[in-house]
Tab-separated table of C-alpha atoms in Angstrom:
chain	number	residue	atom	x	y	z
H	9	MET	CA	46.539	141.588	49.789
H	10	THR	CA	50.060	142.427	48.793
H	11	THR	CA	52.306	140.108	46.813
H	12	PRO	CA	55.451	138.931	48.635
H	13	SER	CA	58.512	140.864	47.603
H	14	ASN	CA	60.479	137.735	46.714
H	15	ALA	CA	57.894	136.356	44.205
H	16	VAL	CA	59.371	138.087	41.136
H	17	PRO	CA	63.025	137.217	41.876
H	18	GLU	CA	62.086	133.534	42.309
H	19	SER	CA	60.310	133.453	38.956
H	20	LEU	CA	63.280	135.143	37.292
H	21	ASP	CA	65.653	132.594	38.788
H	22	THR	CA	63.453	129.792	37.450
H	23	GLN	CA	63.548	131.318	33.995
H	24	ARG	CA	67.328	131.573	34.162
H	25	VAL	CA	67.803	127.943	35.227
H	26	ALA	CA	65.562	126.370	32.557
H	27	PRO	CA	67.555	127.590	29.533
H	28	ALA	CA	70.777	126.484	31.218
H	29	VAL	CA	69.444	122.938	31.573
H	30	LEU	CA	68.196	122.840	27.993
H	31	SER	CA	71.433	124.213	26.569
H	32	ALA	CA	73.450	121.306	27.960
H	33	THR	CA	72.284	118.968	25.184
H	34	ARG	CA	71.507	121.508	22.477
H	35	PRO	CA	75.130	121.789	21.193
H	36	LEU	CA	75.269	117.982	20.853
H	37	TYR	CA	71.919	117.939	19.050
H	38	TRP	CA	72.955	120.578	16.534
H	39	SER	CA	76.380	118.983	16.091
H	40	ILE	CA	74.708	115.707	15.136
H	41	ARG	CA	72.402	117.521	12.732
H	42	ARG	CA	75.411	119.210	11.167
H	43	GLU	CA	77.117	115.853	10.609
H	44	LEU	CA	74.007	114.427	8.975
H	45	TRP	CA	73.651	117.479	6.760
H	46	GLU	CA	77.298	117.502	5.664
H	47	ASN	CA	77.573	113.721	5.110
H	48	ARG	CA	74.595	112.758	3.012
H	49	SER	CA	76.203	109.481	1.979
H	50	ILE	CA	75.125	108.245	5.427
H	51	TYR	CA	71.610	107.662	4.141
H	52	ILE	CA	72.119	107.837	0.367
H	53	ALA	CA	74.376	104.755	0.183
H	54	PRO	CA	71.994	102.322	1.979
H	55	LEU	CA	69.064	103.730	-0.005
H	56	ALA	CA	70.942	103.218	-3.283
H	57	VAL	CA	71.790	99.622	-2.361
H	58	ALA	CA	68.169	98.922	-1.425
H	59	ALA	CA	66.934	100.458	-4.697
H	60	VAL	CA	69.337	98.414	-6.834
H	61	PHE	CA	68.379	95.232	-4.998
H	62	LEU	CA	64.662	95.919	-5.475
H	63	VAL	CA	65.221	96.268	-9.222
H	64	GLY	CA	66.837	92.840	-9.290
H	65	PHE	CA	64.100	91.474	-7.058
H	66	LEU	CA	61.434	92.704	-9.496
H	67	ILE	CA	63.113	90.743	-12.279
H	68	SER	CA	63.276	87.604	-10.124
H	69	LEU	CA	59.515	87.753	-9.442
H	70	VAL	CA	58.903	86.286	-12.880
H	71	GLY	CA	59.814	82.826	-11.606
H	72	LEU	CA	58.218	83.149	-8.163
H	73	PRO	CA	54.897	81.341	-8.952
H	74	ARG	CA	56.763	78.355	-10.398
H	75	LYS	CA	59.080	78.365	-7.387
H	76	LEU	CA	56.170	78.261	-4.944
H	77	ARG	CA	54.618	75.296	-6.787
H	78	THR	CA	57.765	73.232	-6.182
H	79	LEU	CA	57.894	74.067	-2.460
H	80	SER	CA	55.215	71.565	-1.575
H	81	ALA	CA	57.685	68.738	-2.164
H	82	LEU	CA	60.201	70.193	0.319
H	83	ASP	CA	60.272	69.987	4.098
H	84	ALA	CA	59.569	73.008	6.316
H	85	ALA	CA	63.230	73.976	6.761
H	86	HIS	CA	63.955	73.979	3.027
H	87	GLN	CA	60.735	75.840	2.320
H	88	HIS	CA	61.741	78.554	4.771
H	89	GLN	CA	65.224	78.773	3.271
H	90	ALA	CA	63.907	78.983	-0.277
H	91	VAL	CA	61.386	81.735	0.503
H	92	ALA	CA	63.395	83.822	2.992
H	93	GLY	CA	66.763	83.524	1.243
H	94	LEU	CA	66.354	86.715	-0.769
H	95	TYR	CA	65.371	88.619	2.369
H	96	ASP	CA	68.657	87.572	3.968
H	97	VAL	CA	70.517	88.756	0.883
H	98	ALA	CA	68.803	92.149	1.100
H	99	ALA	CA	69.698	92.462	4.777
H	100	GLY	CA	73.316	91.498	4.121
H	101	LEU	CA	73.744	94.030	1.315
H	102	ILE	CA	72.192	96.921	3.234
H	103	LEU	CA	74.098	96.044	6.418
H	104	GLY	CA	77.335	95.761	4.472
H	105	ALA	CA	76.803	99.141	2.837
H	106	ALA	CA	76.027	100.770	6.198
H	107	PHE	CA	79.110	99.184	7.777
H	108	ILE	CA	81.421	100.386	4.992
H	109	VAL	CA	79.948	103.898	5.111
H	110	GLY	CA	80.423	103.940	8.896
H	111	LEU	CA	84.084	102.947	8.585
H	112	TYR	CA	84.756	105.557	5.917
H	113	TYR	CA	82.955	108.264	7.879
H	114	CYS	CA	84.969	107.602	11.042
H	115	LEU	CA	88.247	107.746	9.126
H	116	GLU	CA	87.325	111.106	7.584
H	117	ALA	CA	85.394	112.649	10.494
H	118	LEU	CA	88.260	114.410	12.281
H	119	HIS	CA	90.891	114.270	9.543
H	120	GLY	CA	88.717	115.978	6.965
H	121	GLU	CA	88.030	119.063	9.071
H	122	ARG	CA	91.774	119.555	9.569
H	123	ARG	CA	92.506	118.991	5.889
H	124	ASP	CA	90.006	121.581	4.621
H	125	ARG	CA	90.756	123.857	7.621
H	126	SER	CA	87.099	124.047	8.603
H	127	ILE	CA	88.253	123.142	12.118
H	128	LEU	CA	89.263	126.790	12.560
H	129	PHE	CA	85.645	127.822	12.065
H	130	TRP	CA	84.144	125.090	14.248
H	131	LYS	CA	86.576	125.801	17.077
H	132	SER	CA	85.406	129.417	17.088
H	133	LEU	CA	81.917	128.237	18.060
H	134	PRO	CA	80.916	127.548	21.673
H	135	VAL	CA	81.092	123.775	21.168
H	136	SER	CA	83.575	121.732	23.151
H	137	ASP	CA	85.870	119.086	21.679
H	138	LEU	CA	84.066	116.461	23.751
H	139	THR	CA	80.710	117.412	22.244
H	140	THR	CA	82.147	117.351	18.733
H	141	VAL	CA	83.746	113.921	19.131
H	142	LEU	CA	80.630	112.468	20.770
H	143	ALA	CA	78.505	113.822	17.928
H	144	LYS	CA	80.774	112.173	15.375
H	145	ALA	CA	80.863	108.929	17.382
H	146	SER	CA	77.057	108.816	17.407
H	147	ILE	CA	76.814	108.856	13.613
H	148	PRO	CA	77.580	105.106	13.195
H	149	VAL	CA	74.756	104.403	15.665
H	150	ILE	CA	72.347	106.625	13.738
H	151	LEU	CA	73.538	104.986	10.533
H	152	GLN	CA	72.558	101.550	11.858
H	153	LEU	CA	69.091	102.793	12.810
H	154	LEU	CA	68.656	104.280	9.338
H	155	ALA	CA	69.795	100.996	7.787
H	156	TRP	CA	67.267	99.138	9.929
H	157	ALA	CA	64.432	101.426	8.824
H	158	ILE	CA	65.464	101.002	5.185
H	159	MET	CA	65.556	97.232	5.602
H	160	VAL	CA	62.080	97.139	7.175
H	161	VAL	CA	60.636	99.157	4.284
H	162	THR	CA	62.501	96.954	1.789
H	163	TYR	CA	61.074	93.829	3.425
H	164	LEU	CA	57.536	95.172	3.221
H	165	ILE	CA	57.939	96.163	-0.436
H	166	MET	CA	59.347	92.730	-1.294
H	167	LEU	CA	56.558	90.944	0.529
H	168	LEU	CA	53.783	93.043	-1.010
H	169	LEU	CA	55.183	92.679	-4.529
H	170	SER	CA	55.527	88.929	-4.054
H	171	THR	CA	51.949	88.723	-2.806
H	172	VAL	CA	50.621	90.602	-5.847
H	173	VAL	CA	52.514	88.335	-8.248
H	174	VAL	CA	51.418	85.138	-6.486
H	175	LEU	CA	47.771	86.192	-6.318
H	176	GLY	CA	47.896	87.260	-9.947
H	177	SER	CA	49.020	83.755	-10.947
H	178	GLY	CA	45.999	82.244	-9.225
H	179	GLN	CA	47.862	80.788	-6.254
H	180	SER	CA	47.453	81.363	-2.548
H	181	ALA	CA	49.910	83.648	-0.744
H	182	ALA	CA	49.479	81.800	2.551
H	183	THR	CA	52.778	79.924	2.151
H	184	LEU	CA	54.592	83.164	1.487
H	185	TRP	CA	53.256	84.935	4.579
H	186	THR	CA	53.778	81.834	6.716
H	187	GLN	CA	57.463	81.531	5.872
H	188	VAL	CA	58.197	85.284	5.987
H	189	SER	CA	57.333	87.204	9.154
H	190	PRO	CA	58.072	90.947	8.806
H	191	VAL	CA	57.673	91.570	12.542
H	192	GLU	CA	60.038	88.773	13.545
H	193	MET	CA	62.570	89.780	10.905
H	194	SER	CA	62.466	93.414	11.988
H	195	LEU	CA	63.006	92.562	15.661
H	196	MET	CA	65.860	90.165	14.894
H	197	LEU	CA	67.586	92.694	12.673
H	198	LEU	CA	67.160	95.468	15.246
H	199	TYR	CA	68.768	93.253	17.873
H	200	HIS	CA	71.571	92.372	15.467
H	201	LEU	CA	72.246	96.033	14.679
H	202	VAL	CA	72.265	97.106	18.321
H	203	SER	CA	74.364	94.197	19.565
H	204	VAL	CA	76.836	93.688	16.721
H	205	HIS	CA	77.065	96.855	14.649
H	206	THR	CA	76.746	99.229	17.606
H	207	LEU	CA	78.047	97.692	20.841
H	208	TRP	CA	80.413	95.007	19.551
H	209	TYR	CA	81.944	97.183	16.819
H	210	ALA	CA	82.195	100.258	19.071
H	211	PRO	CA	86.002	99.899	19.610
H	212	ILE	CA	86.511	99.631	15.834
H	213	TYR	CA	84.672	102.890	15.183
H	214	ALA	CA	86.434	104.563	18.129
H	215	TRP	CA	89.844	103.395	16.870
H	216	LEU	CA	89.148	104.882	13.444
H	217	LEU	CA	88.110	108.182	15.038
H	218	LEU	CA	91.340	108.198	17.024
H	219	VAL	CA	93.402	107.622	13.879
H	220	SER	CA	91.393	110.301	12.096
H	221	ALA	CA	92.266	112.784	14.846
H	222	TRP	CA	95.973	111.833	14.884
H	223	ALA	CA	97.045	111.160	11.286
H	224	ARG	CA	98.301	114.015	9.161
H	225	ARG	CA	98.090	112.022	5.926
H	226	ALA	CA	96.653	108.708	4.726
H	227	PRO	CA	94.430	107.841	7.710
H	228	PHE	CA	93.349	104.635	5.975
H	229	LEU	CA	96.965	103.437	5.932
H	230	TRP	CA	97.568	104.320	9.584
H	231	ALA	CA	94.320	102.630	10.628
H	232	PHE	CA	95.022	99.229	9.080
H	233	LEU	CA	98.818	99.031	8.788
H	234	PRO	CA	99.652	98.819	12.546
H	235	PRO	CA	97.372	95.810	13.195
H	236	PHE	CA	98.824	94.089	10.135
H	237	VAL	CA	102.407	94.765	11.248
H	238	ILE	CA	101.676	93.542	14.789
H	239	GLY	CA	100.161	90.320	13.475
H	240	VAL	CA	103.077	89.637	11.120
H	241	ALA	CA	105.663	90.485	13.800
H	242	GLU	CA	104.024	88.135	16.303
H	243	LYS	CA	103.928	85.329	13.741
H	244	MET	CA	107.600	85.780	12.835
H	245	ALA	CA	108.877	86.211	16.393
H	246	PHE	CA	106.774	83.746	18.393
H	247	HIS	CA	105.128	81.586	15.690
H	248	THR	CA	101.722	82.363	17.190
H	249	SER	CA	98.626	84.148	15.911
H	250	HIS	CA	96.996	85.397	19.100
H	251	PHE	CA	96.613	88.971	17.845
H	252	ALA	CA	95.199	87.861	14.485
H	253	ASN	CA	92.775	85.536	16.248
H	254	TRP	CA	91.710	88.350	18.542
H	255	LEU	CA	91.046	90.619	15.547
H	256	GLY	CA	89.059	87.860	13.864
H	257	TYR	CA	87.053	87.372	17.039
H	258	ARG	CA	86.332	91.099	17.218
H	259	ILE	CA	85.171	91.204	13.600
H	260	SER	CA	83.170	87.962	13.552
H	261	GLY	CA	81.917	88.127	17.154
H	262	PRO	CA	80.916	85.381	19.570
H	263	GLN	CA	78.391	82.696	18.708
H	264	ALA	CA	75.879	84.515	20.924
H	265	PHE	CA	74.629	86.578	18.002
H	266	ASN	CA	75.565	84.551	14.932
H	267	PHE	CA	72.053	84.170	13.535
H	268	SER	CA	70.275	84.790	10.258
H	269	ALA	CA	67.764	87.551	9.614
H	270	HIS	CA	64.744	85.262	9.452
H	271	GLY	CA	65.210	84.093	13.018
H	272	VAL	CA	66.390	80.454	12.782
H	273	THR	CA	68.536	80.991	15.867
H	274	THR	CA	67.002	82.311	19.066
H	275	LEU	CA	68.132	85.568	20.633
H	276	ALA	CA	70.966	84.954	23.090
H	277	LEU	CA	70.772	88.307	24.869
H	278	GLY	CA	71.926	87.037	28.269
H	279	GLU	CA	74.873	85.201	26.772
H	280	PHE	CA	75.824	88.251	24.745
H	281	LEU	CA	75.733	90.604	27.741
H	282	SER	CA	77.853	88.181	29.781
H	283	THR	CA	80.577	88.019	27.114
H	284	PRO	CA	83.825	89.545	28.505
H	285	GLY	CA	84.837	90.718	25.037
H	286	LEU	CA	81.844	93.044	24.921
H	287	TRP	CA	82.810	94.987	28.056
H	288	ILE	CA	86.533	94.937	27.286
H	289	GLY	CA	85.751	96.379	23.874
H	290	LEU	CA	83.586	99.124	25.372
H	291	VAL	CA	86.436	100.073	27.736
H	292	PHE	CA	88.819	100.333	24.770
H	293	ALA	CA	86.227	102.393	22.909
H	294	ALA	CA	86.000	104.848	25.822
H	295	VAL	CA	89.809	105.133	25.956
H	296	PHE	CA	90.059	105.718	22.206
H	297	LEU	CA	87.351	108.388	22.303
H	298	ALA	CA	89.013	110.160	25.229
H	299	ALA	CA	92.299	110.185	23.314
H	300	ALA	CA	90.509	111.512	20.214
H	301	VAL	CA	89.024	114.367	22.254
H	302	ARG	CA	92.447	115.332	23.567
H	303	LEU	CA	94.058	115.131	20.127
H	304	ARG	CA	91.401	117.335	18.565
H	305	ARG	CA	91.987	119.908	21.265
H	306	TYR	CA	95.641	120.377	20.315
H	307	ARG	CA	95.861	119.329	16.654
H	308	GLU	CA	96.380	122.090	14.126
H	309	PRO	CA	95.054	122.195	10.533
H	310	ILE	CA	97.056	120.170	8.031
């Protein structure tokens, strides 16, 4: 039985189509890997903060057995606050470090490649400006996921060290494990990172990328001076503070996700998704990113 004459051409066409589909995301993947390789402070800074905090936490374990003995006289709310307080401090420090690193990265992402003229090399590669900007815009998201993983490991180390110290003093660690739930903490923090530090702060990161693509010098000044001037001008001209209040609302966020790491407040996912400020901010973020793509296409090295 003879093989149909069109069998080989069909298989060749299939082989040609598959690489084309795979290559659509490969430039973005390697662009993200390049950013992570060139900017090691993305994961070094949160790790350093976690390490310094753990050193201080080790010193504080000396008084943990005595602290647990006094908890029996407190109510459940104060017991939870006394035990989980240090875990909130750890989360705040690591989150703060990740947020600062994300802001600094966005300000330097597109300005730095023009300053050191490496943009000439990267533009010679078959990578579009859209892919490059999207890769740089994804770094703050990856940074939050790394911060979350570091926080989960930090929580587990803190809890295990506390358990060893408490058991070594002859006490029961049941109170400790009752007041501190690693699973609940991890889920709450993951929700906080996705909602606040990723979706809600998206226009802030996009604005900094836009300034980084536009400014020839001092991107930090150009990023923060215009909002300050607008706020002062509005106050002097109209005796109002609508713009300043709007900036404060964007930074602090709605009450839908103002909760602590140990889960005192319930997740308000539906309320958060129905907040108009969330979707308005995402629209501004898309506009800022589109403008950054266009600016990178025509900007020359500094």
